[in-house]
Structure formats: structure tokens, C-alpha cells
Amino acid sequence: FIFDYSKKLEIVAKGLQIFNDSRTIGEIDFLLNDKQNKKIIQLEVAVKYYLGTDSDAEWSKWIGPNGADNLERKIDKFAVQLTMAGFVNSEILTKDTLVSPKILLKGYLFRHLNNSRLSAFCSPTVLNGTWIYHNEAEQIINPKNNYAIIPKNRWLSFYIDKKIKIVSGKKIGKVLDEAVFKIGKGILLAEIDHSGRRIVEKYMVVPNNWPDL
């Protein structure tokens, strides 16, 4: 959508399947024509959320809400994807085409309730929140505040959609119990300001057996 209205960047291809000897080896998210700088950009895009399980700088210690992936695996996957322009059909790119590989990675890093530090590799401005086990929920819920469980397609937002149900702190415990049981992996619990429109704090709540789900 953004590129459709860009004066600088033009989509050459998107969701491009890459083949090597008739075997599918991956996919390129976007090939963009940078008309200003006269080059092609290979752009790989992802929105990811990771929970820190240690305060050190190991990427493998940052695990996804489903317990199955981690930041190290994602970085390794990016490294492979960024080499795929060399396999693009010559009808799209010639061997002499200058390709500039780029990554656009958006998302959130969550620190455990008892760990106030981010890893050394993190930017001070990184979007971050707090994660807890389900049985730790009482430690962060204030009966005087309002809360909401946010659907995944809204996890990046700081504002509440009118369709999202806001629940008082006195009742959110039961709602949270039901959601964790039903979904069975990380869910986003948000504390809502008194206007009922803005998120003031984000908590990733995971089952008590996470990451071994």
C-alpha cells in the first residue's frame, strides 16, 4: 500500500518465488525500483515479537510467544533470504543489475517482570514491554485499572479499536484465564488509560509451561 503511493519507489515484484534447478528455495518479499538512486532494492519484511529469557546478548534467548521460534533463527533466515536476488529470473533482473538488500523488521521485545534490563544489542528506543507467566498475572493487575486482550493484528498499535472489549481490573482475571486456556500460547494483555482509547502498558502473558507448549 505504501509503495503504491511512493514517488521514489516502484514495485518490480512482490511475493516472488525463487527457484534453483526447478526447486523452490524461498521467496523474496519485495523487489523495488529506487528511481531516485537508480538501483533495485530487495526488501524483506517481518513483524515479530520476542520474549527475553536471559539478560545476556544471545539472540537465541529471545523466544517467540508460541515457544517455537527465536530471534537467532529469524536473523539466520534473513541472511539466507538476502542472497536470493542472484537466483531471480533474468526477465526481471539481469546479472549486471545492482541489488541493495534491506530488512524491515518491526515488532516488540518483552522483558520478564523480574528483569528490567534489555540485552546489549538492543537500541535504547526499541519498542518493549513486559512478559509474565499466567500464574504471575496477579502481580501486574490493578483492580482500579482497565484492561483489554488485544488481537494479534493489533499488537503493534497503541490505540484501542472500538470493537475491542475493555474489562475492569476486578474482572480481567477470569477473562484472562479463559483466553490463555483457549489460545494456548502467548496473548497480549493491555492496560488502558481512563479515556478508554489509549494503551499505556503491554504485557505478554504466556502459559505456565511456556516455551514447552
PDB file of C-alpha atoms in Angstrom:
ATOM      1  CA  PHE A   1       0.000   0.000   0.000  1.00  0.00           C
ATOM      2  CA  ILE A   2       2.805   2.427   0.933  1.00  0.00           C
ATOM      3  CA  PHE A   3       4.758   1.670  -2.230  1.00  0.00           C
ATOM      4  CA  ASP A   4       1.693   2.189  -4.423  1.00  0.00           C
ATOM      5  CA  TYR A   5       1.809   5.876  -3.473  1.00  0.00           C
ATOM      6  CA  SER A   6       5.571   6.329  -3.340  1.00  0.00           C
ATOM      7  CA  LYS A   7       7.181   8.707  -5.825  1.00  0.00           C
ATOM      8  CA  LYS A   8      10.622   7.253  -5.155  1.00  0.00           C
ATOM      9  CA  LEU A   9       9.981   3.503  -5.014  1.00  0.00           C
ATOM     10  CA  GLU A  10       8.187   1.339  -7.553  1.00  0.00           C
ATOM     11  CA  ILE A  11       7.265  -2.321  -7.061  1.00  0.00           C
ATOM     12  CA  VAL A  12       9.035  -4.586  -9.539  1.00  0.00           C
ATOM     13  CA  ALA A  13       7.846  -7.815  -7.899  1.00  0.00           C
ATOM     14  CA  LYS A  14       6.355  -8.992  -4.604  1.00  0.00           C
ATOM     15  CA  GLY A  15       5.985 -12.433  -3.051  1.00  0.00           C
ATOM     16  CA  LEU A  16       8.399 -13.663  -5.716  1.00  0.00           C
ATOM     17  CA  GLN A  17       9.021 -17.422  -5.632  1.00  0.00           C
ATOM     18  CA  ILE A  18      12.708 -18.244  -6.158  1.00  0.00           C
ATOM     19  CA  PHE A  19      13.813 -21.423  -7.940  1.00  0.00           C
ATOM     20  CA  ASN A  20      17.147 -23.179  -8.340  1.00  0.00           C
ATOM     21  CA  ASP A  21      17.175 -26.054 -10.840  1.00  0.00           C
ATOM     22  CA  SER A  22      13.352 -26.116 -10.789  1.00  0.00           C
ATOM     23  CA  ARG A  23      13.378 -26.447  -6.991  1.00  0.00           C
ATOM     24  CA  THR A  24      11.734 -23.778  -4.844  1.00  0.00           C
ATOM     25  CA  ILE A  25      14.335 -22.393  -2.428  1.00  0.00           C
ATOM     26  CA  GLY A  26      12.479 -19.428  -0.988  1.00  0.00           C
ATOM     27  CA  GLU A  27      10.622 -16.211  -1.616  1.00  0.00           C
ATOM     28  CA  ILE A  28      11.536 -12.541  -1.920  1.00  0.00           C
ATOM     29  CA  ASP A  29       9.081 -10.188  -0.235  1.00  0.00           C
ATOM     30  CA  PHE A  30       9.682  -7.150  -2.448  1.00  0.00           C
ATOM     31  CA  LEU A  31      11.871  -6.056  -5.335  1.00  0.00           C
ATOM     32  CA  LEU A  32      11.661  -2.271  -5.548  1.00  0.00           C
ATOM     33  CA  ASN A  33      12.937   0.095  -8.193  1.00  0.00           C
ATOM     34  CA  ASP A  34      14.613   3.030  -6.449  1.00  0.00           C
ATOM     35  CA  LYS A  35      14.041   5.585  -9.201  1.00  0.00           C
ATOM     36  CA  GLN A  36      15.981   8.298  -7.431  1.00  0.00           C
ATOM     37  CA  ASN A  37      19.187   6.308  -6.922  1.00  0.00           C
ATOM     38  CA  LYS A  38      18.713   4.093  -9.992  1.00  0.00           C
ATOM     39  CA  LYS A  39      19.058   0.755  -8.266  1.00  0.00           C
ATOM     40  CA  ILE A  40      16.952  -2.219  -7.223  1.00  0.00           C
ATOM     41  CA  ILE A  41      16.184  -2.852  -3.548  1.00  0.00           C
ATOM     42  CA  GLN A  42      15.440  -6.326  -2.245  1.00  0.00           C
ATOM     43  CA  LEU A  43      13.306  -5.703   0.834  1.00  0.00           C
ATOM     44  CA  GLU A  44      12.499  -8.451   3.329  1.00  0.00           C
ATOM     45  CA  VAL A  45       9.710  -7.548   5.740  1.00  0.00           C
ATOM     46  CA  ALA A  46       8.632  -9.112   9.024  1.00  0.00           C
ATOM     47  CA  VAL A  47       6.691  -8.272  12.171  1.00  0.00           C
ATOM     48  CA  LYS A  48       7.909 -10.345  15.111  1.00  0.00           C
ATOM     49  CA  TYR A  49       7.565 -10.479  18.890  1.00  0.00           C
ATOM     50  CA  TYR A  50      10.153 -11.991  21.207  1.00  0.00           C
ATOM     51  CA  LEU A  51      10.358 -12.643  24.949  1.00  0.00           C
ATOM     52  CA  GLY A  52      13.730 -12.379  26.628  1.00  0.00           C
ATOM     53  CA  THR A  53      14.600 -15.368  28.801  1.00  0.00           C
ATOM     54  CA  ASP A  54      18.002 -14.054  29.863  1.00  0.00           C
ATOM     55  CA  SER A  55      19.677 -10.664  30.239  1.00  0.00           C
ATOM     56  CA  ASP A  56      22.672 -11.509  28.050  1.00  0.00           C
ATOM     57  CA  ALA A  57      23.116 -10.691  24.384  1.00  0.00           C
ATOM     58  CA  GLU A  58      22.376 -14.100  22.862  1.00  0.00           C
ATOM     59  CA  TRP A  59      19.706 -13.823  20.164  1.00  0.00           C
ATOM     60  CA  SER A  60      18.645 -17.418  20.836  1.00  0.00           C
ATOM     61  CA  LYS A  61      17.463 -16.357  24.310  1.00  0.00           C
ATOM     62  CA  TRP A  62      14.689 -14.246  22.746  1.00  0.00           C
ATOM     63  CA  ILE A  63      11.816 -16.656  22.072  1.00  0.00           C
ATOM     64  CA  GLY A  64       8.503 -16.149  20.282  1.00  0.00           C
ATOM     65  CA  PRO A  65       5.138 -16.252  22.099  1.00  0.00           C
ATOM     66  CA  ASN A  66       4.415 -19.665  20.577  1.00  0.00           C
ATOM     67  CA  GLY A  67       7.640 -21.080  22.032  1.00  0.00           C
ATOM     68  CA  ALA A  68       8.743 -22.442  18.655  1.00  0.00           C
ATOM     69  CA  ASP A  69      10.900 -19.709  17.138  1.00  0.00           C
ATOM     70  CA  ASN A  70      13.589 -17.315  18.318  1.00  0.00           C
ATOM     71  CA  LEU A  71      15.418 -14.206  17.162  1.00  0.00           C
ATOM     72  CA  GLU A  72      18.565 -16.105  16.164  1.00  0.00           C
ATOM     73  CA  ARG A  73      16.629 -18.318  13.750  1.00  0.00           C
ATOM     74  CA  LYS A  74      14.946 -15.266  12.237  1.00  0.00           C
ATOM     75  CA  ILE A  75      18.266 -13.479  11.689  1.00  0.00           C
ATOM     76  CA  ASP A  76      19.707 -16.645  10.094  1.00  0.00           C
ATOM     77  CA  LYS A  77      16.670 -16.867   7.806  1.00  0.00           C
ATOM     78  CA  PHE A  78      17.118 -13.228   6.772  1.00  0.00           C
ATOM     79  CA  ALA A  79      20.774 -13.942   5.929  1.00  0.00           C
ATOM     80  CA  VAL A  80      19.672 -16.660   3.503  1.00  0.00           C
ATOM     81  CA  GLN A  81      16.826 -14.610   2.014  1.00  0.00           C
ATOM     82  CA  LEU A  82      19.123 -11.686   1.244  1.00  0.00           C
ATOM     83  CA  THR A  83      21.183 -13.857  -1.130  1.00  0.00           C
ATOM     84  CA  MET A  84      18.212 -14.875  -3.277  1.00  0.00           C
ATOM     85  CA  ALA A  85      18.307 -11.959  -5.710  1.00  0.00           C
ATOM     86  CA  GLY A  86      21.062 -13.853  -7.533  1.00  0.00           C
ATOM     87  CA  PHE A  87      18.523 -16.531  -8.490  1.00  0.00           C
ATOM     88  CA  VAL A  88      15.872 -14.170  -9.894  1.00  0.00           C
ATOM     89  CA  ASN A  89      14.767 -14.827 -13.465  1.00  0.00           C
ATOM     90  CA  SER A  90      16.736 -12.786 -15.995  1.00  0.00           C
ATOM     91  CA  GLU A  91      13.463 -11.379 -17.351  1.00  0.00           C
ATOM     92  CA  ILE A  92      13.162  -9.464 -14.063  1.00  0.00           C
ATOM     93  CA  LEU A  93      16.808  -8.822 -13.176  1.00  0.00           C
ATOM     94  CA  THR A  94      19.897  -9.032 -15.347  1.00  0.00           C
ATOM     95  CA  LYS A  95      23.226 -10.241 -13.988  1.00  0.00           C
ATOM     96  CA  ASP A  96      24.517  -6.660 -14.099  1.00  0.00           C
ATOM     97  CA  THR A  97      21.643  -5.208 -12.057  1.00  0.00           C
ATOM     98  CA  LEU A  98      22.793  -3.589  -8.813  1.00  0.00           C
ATOM     99  CA  VAL A  99      20.695  -5.011  -5.973  1.00  0.00           C
ATOM    100  CA  SER A 100      20.734  -3.472  -2.497  1.00  0.00           C
ATOM    101  CA  PRO A 101      19.416  -5.911   0.170  1.00  0.00           C
ATOM    102  CA  LYS A 102      17.420  -4.384   3.034  1.00  0.00           C
ATOM    103  CA  ILE A 103      15.492  -5.677   6.049  1.00  0.00           C
ATOM    104  CA  LEU A 104      12.420  -4.054   7.598  1.00  0.00           C
ATOM    105  CA  LEU A 105      11.829  -5.779  10.941  1.00  0.00           C
ATOM    106  CA  LYS A 106       9.084  -4.376  13.149  1.00  0.00           C
ATOM    107  CA  GLY A 107       7.751  -5.735  16.405  1.00  0.00           C
ATOM    108  CA  TYR A 108       8.255  -5.794  20.167  1.00  0.00           C
ATOM    109  CA  LEU A 109      10.721  -7.157  22.682  1.00  0.00           C
ATOM    110  CA  PHE A 110       9.307  -8.204  26.037  1.00  0.00           C
ATOM    111  CA  ARG A 111      11.338  -8.442  29.243  1.00  0.00           C
ATOM    112  CA  HIS A 112      10.233 -10.649  32.098  1.00  0.00           C
ATOM    113  CA  LEU A 113       8.580  -8.914  35.039  1.00  0.00           C
ATOM    114  CA  ASN A 114      11.636  -9.572  37.217  1.00  0.00           C
ATOM    115  CA  ASN A 115      14.177  -8.398  34.635  1.00  0.00           C
ATOM    116  CA  SER A 116      14.354  -4.662  33.961  1.00  0.00           C
ATOM    117  CA  ARG A 117      17.292  -4.824  31.523  1.00  0.00           C
ATOM    118  CA  LEU A 118      17.358  -5.214  27.762  1.00  0.00           C
ATOM    119  CA  SER A 119      20.216  -7.039  26.056  1.00  0.00           C
ATOM    120  CA  ALA A 120      23.255  -5.035  24.982  1.00  0.00           C
ATOM    121  CA  PHE A 121      22.394  -5.435  21.278  1.00  0.00           C
ATOM    122  CA  CYS A 122      19.067  -3.596  21.731  1.00  0.00           C
ATOM    123  CA  SER A 123      18.593   0.025  20.769  1.00  0.00           C
ATOM    124  CA  PRO A 124      17.505   2.226  23.708  1.00  0.00           C
ATOM    125  CA  THR A 125      14.476   3.215  21.620  1.00  0.00           C
ATOM    126  CA  VAL A 126      13.299  -0.324  20.843  1.00  0.00           C
ATOM    127  CA  LEU A 127       9.603  -0.940  21.453  1.00  0.00           C
ATOM    128  CA  ASN A 128       9.435  -3.065  24.578  1.00  0.00           C
ATOM    129  CA  GLY A 129       7.006  -4.360  27.151  1.00  0.00           C
ATOM    130  CA  THR A 130       6.777  -6.916  29.948  1.00  0.00           C
ATOM    131  CA  TRP A 131       6.063 -10.616  29.775  1.00  0.00           C
ATOM    132  CA  ILE A 132       4.738 -12.842  32.551  1.00  0.00           C
ATOM    133  CA  TYR A 133       3.642 -16.382  33.139  1.00  0.00           C
ATOM    134  CA  HIS A 134      -0.093 -16.841  33.549  1.00  0.00           C
ATOM    135  CA  ASN A 135       0.296 -17.571  37.254  1.00  0.00           C
ATOM    136  CA  GLU A 136       2.049 -14.201  37.743  1.00  0.00           C
ATOM    137  CA  ALA A 137      -0.899 -12.138  36.442  1.00  0.00           C
ATOM    138  CA  GLU A 138      -1.994 -11.007  39.900  1.00  0.00           C
ATOM    139  CA  GLN A 139       1.304  -9.155  40.251  1.00  0.00           C
ATOM    140  CA  ILE A 140       0.501  -6.737  37.413  1.00  0.00           C
ATOM    141  CA  ILE A 141      -3.294  -6.388  37.575  1.00  0.00           C
ATOM    142  CA  ASN A 142      -4.643  -3.369  39.449  1.00  0.00           C
ATOM    143  CA  PRO A 143      -8.372  -3.606  40.329  1.00  0.00           C
ATOM    144  CA  LYS A 144      -8.703   0.156  39.746  1.00  0.00           C
ATOM    145  CA  ASN A 145      -7.435  -0.010  36.158  1.00  0.00           C
ATOM    146  CA  ASN A 146      -8.998  -1.180  32.906  1.00  0.00           C
ATOM    147  CA  TYR A 147      -7.606  -3.850  30.610  1.00  0.00           C
ATOM    148  CA  ALA A 148      -8.185  -5.496  27.253  1.00  0.00           C
ATOM    149  CA  ILE A 149      -6.953  -8.564  25.423  1.00  0.00           C
ATOM    150  CA  ILE A 150      -5.602  -7.378  22.093  1.00  0.00           C
ATOM    151  CA  PRO A 151      -5.948  -9.466  18.895  1.00  0.00           C
ATOM    152  CA  LYS A 152      -2.612 -10.221  17.221  1.00  0.00           C
ATOM    153  CA  ASN A 153      -3.228  -7.989  14.213  1.00  0.00           C
ATOM    154  CA  ARG A 154      -3.345  -5.055  16.667  1.00  0.00           C
ATOM    155  CA  TRP A 155      -0.316  -5.889  18.800  1.00  0.00           C
ATOM    156  CA  LEU A 156       1.729  -3.001  17.393  1.00  0.00           C
ATOM    157  CA  SER A 157      -0.986  -0.419  17.993  1.00  0.00           C
ATOM    158  CA  PHE A 158      -1.103   1.996  20.922  1.00  0.00           C
ATOM    159  CA  TYR A 159      -4.789   2.721  20.466  1.00  0.00           C
ATOM    160  CA  ILE A 160      -7.915   0.697  21.146  1.00  0.00           C
ATOM    161  CA  ASP A 161     -10.314  -0.230  18.382  1.00  0.00           C
ATOM    162  CA  LYS A 162     -13.984   0.269  19.286  1.00  0.00           C
ATOM    163  CA  LYS A 163     -14.604  -3.454  18.686  1.00  0.00           C
ATOM    164  CA  ILE A 164     -12.170  -4.487  21.439  1.00  0.00           C
ATOM    165  CA  LYS A 165     -13.818  -5.186  24.779  1.00  0.00           C
ATOM    166  CA  ILE A 166     -12.463  -3.247  27.759  1.00  0.00           C
ATOM    167  CA  VAL A 167     -12.697  -5.047  31.114  1.00  0.00           C
ATOM    168  CA  SER A 168     -12.232  -3.727  34.640  1.00  0.00           C
ATOM    169  CA  GLY A 169      -9.292  -4.883  36.711  1.00  0.00           C
ATOM    170  CA  LYS A 170     -11.713  -6.691  39.013  1.00  0.00           C
ATOM    171  CA  LYS A 171     -12.972  -8.917  36.178  1.00  0.00           C
ATOM    172  CA  ILE A 172      -9.993  -9.271  33.858  1.00  0.00           C
ATOM    173  CA  GLY A 173      -8.569 -12.247  35.771  1.00  0.00           C
ATOM    174  CA  LYS A 174     -11.389 -14.548  34.696  1.00  0.00           C
ATOM    175  CA  VAL A 175     -11.282 -13.271  31.108  1.00  0.00           C
ATOM    176  CA  LEU A 176      -7.537 -13.813  31.020  1.00  0.00           C
ATOM    177  CA  ASP A 177      -7.863 -17.364  32.389  1.00  0.00           C
ATOM    178  CA  GLU A 178     -10.333 -18.259  29.637  1.00  0.00           C
ATOM    179  CA  ALA A 179      -8.191 -16.699  26.896  1.00  0.00           C
ATOM    180  CA  VAL A 180      -4.968 -18.449  27.947  1.00  0.00           C
ATOM    181  CA  PHE A 181      -6.780 -21.785  28.150  1.00  0.00           C
ATOM    182  CA  LYS A 182      -8.411 -21.304  24.741  1.00  0.00           C
ATOM    183  CA  ILE A 183      -5.418 -19.947  22.803  1.00  0.00           C
ATOM    184  CA  GLY A 184      -2.685 -21.975  24.499  1.00  0.00           C
ATOM    185  CA  LYS A 185       0.166 -19.601  23.672  1.00  0.00           C
ATOM    186  CA  GLY A 186       1.196 -16.012  24.291  1.00  0.00           C
ATOM    187  CA  ILE A 187      -1.554 -13.384  24.347  1.00  0.00           C
ATOM    188  CA  LEU A 188      -1.287  -9.631  24.701  1.00  0.00           C
ATOM    189  CA  LEU A 189      -2.893  -8.035  27.740  1.00  0.00           C
ATOM    190  CA  ALA A 190      -3.023  -4.230  27.611  1.00  0.00           C
ATOM    191  CA  GLU A 191      -3.629  -1.729  30.381  1.00  0.00           C
ATOM    192  CA  ILE A 192      -5.925   1.012  29.083  1.00  0.00           C
ATOM    193  CA  ASP A 193      -5.952   4.668  30.106  1.00  0.00           C
ATOM    194  CA  HIS A 194      -9.032   6.297  31.616  1.00  0.00           C
ATOM    195  CA  SER A 195     -10.149   7.682  28.251  1.00  0.00           C
ATOM    196  CA  GLY A 196     -10.636   4.095  27.082  1.00  0.00           C
ATOM    197  CA  ARG A 197      -8.724   4.783  23.881  1.00  0.00           C
ATOM    198  CA  ARG A 198      -5.005   4.511  24.533  1.00  0.00           C
ATOM    199  CA  ILE A 199      -2.785   1.621  25.657  1.00  0.00           C
ATOM    200  CA  VAL A 200      -0.447   2.635  28.469  1.00  0.00           C
ATOM    201  CA  GLU A 201       1.258  -0.730  29.108  1.00  0.00           C
ATOM    202  CA  LYS A 202       1.584  -4.025  27.245  1.00  0.00           C
ATOM    203  CA  TYR A 203       2.008  -7.437  28.874  1.00  0.00           C
ATOM    204  CA  MET A 204       2.641 -10.657  27.012  1.00  0.00           C
ATOM    205  CA  VAL A 205       1.030 -13.421  29.057  1.00  0.00           C
ATOM    206  CA  VAL A 206       2.204 -16.962  28.343  1.00  0.00           C
ATOM    207  CA  PRO A 207       1.023 -20.346  29.668  1.00  0.00           C
ATOM    208  CA  ASN A 208       2.879 -21.610  32.729  1.00  0.00           C
ATOM    209  CA  ASN A 209       4.645 -24.317  30.683  1.00  0.00           C
ATOM    210  CA  TRP A 210       5.974 -21.873  28.066  1.00  0.00           C
ATOM    211  CA  PRO A 211       8.115 -22.265  25.989  1.00  0.00           C
ATOM    212  CA  ASP A 212       7.470 -26.043  26.085  1.00  0.00           C
ATOM    213  CA  LEU A 213       3.947 -25.760  24.672  1.00  0.00           C
TER     214      LEU A 213
END
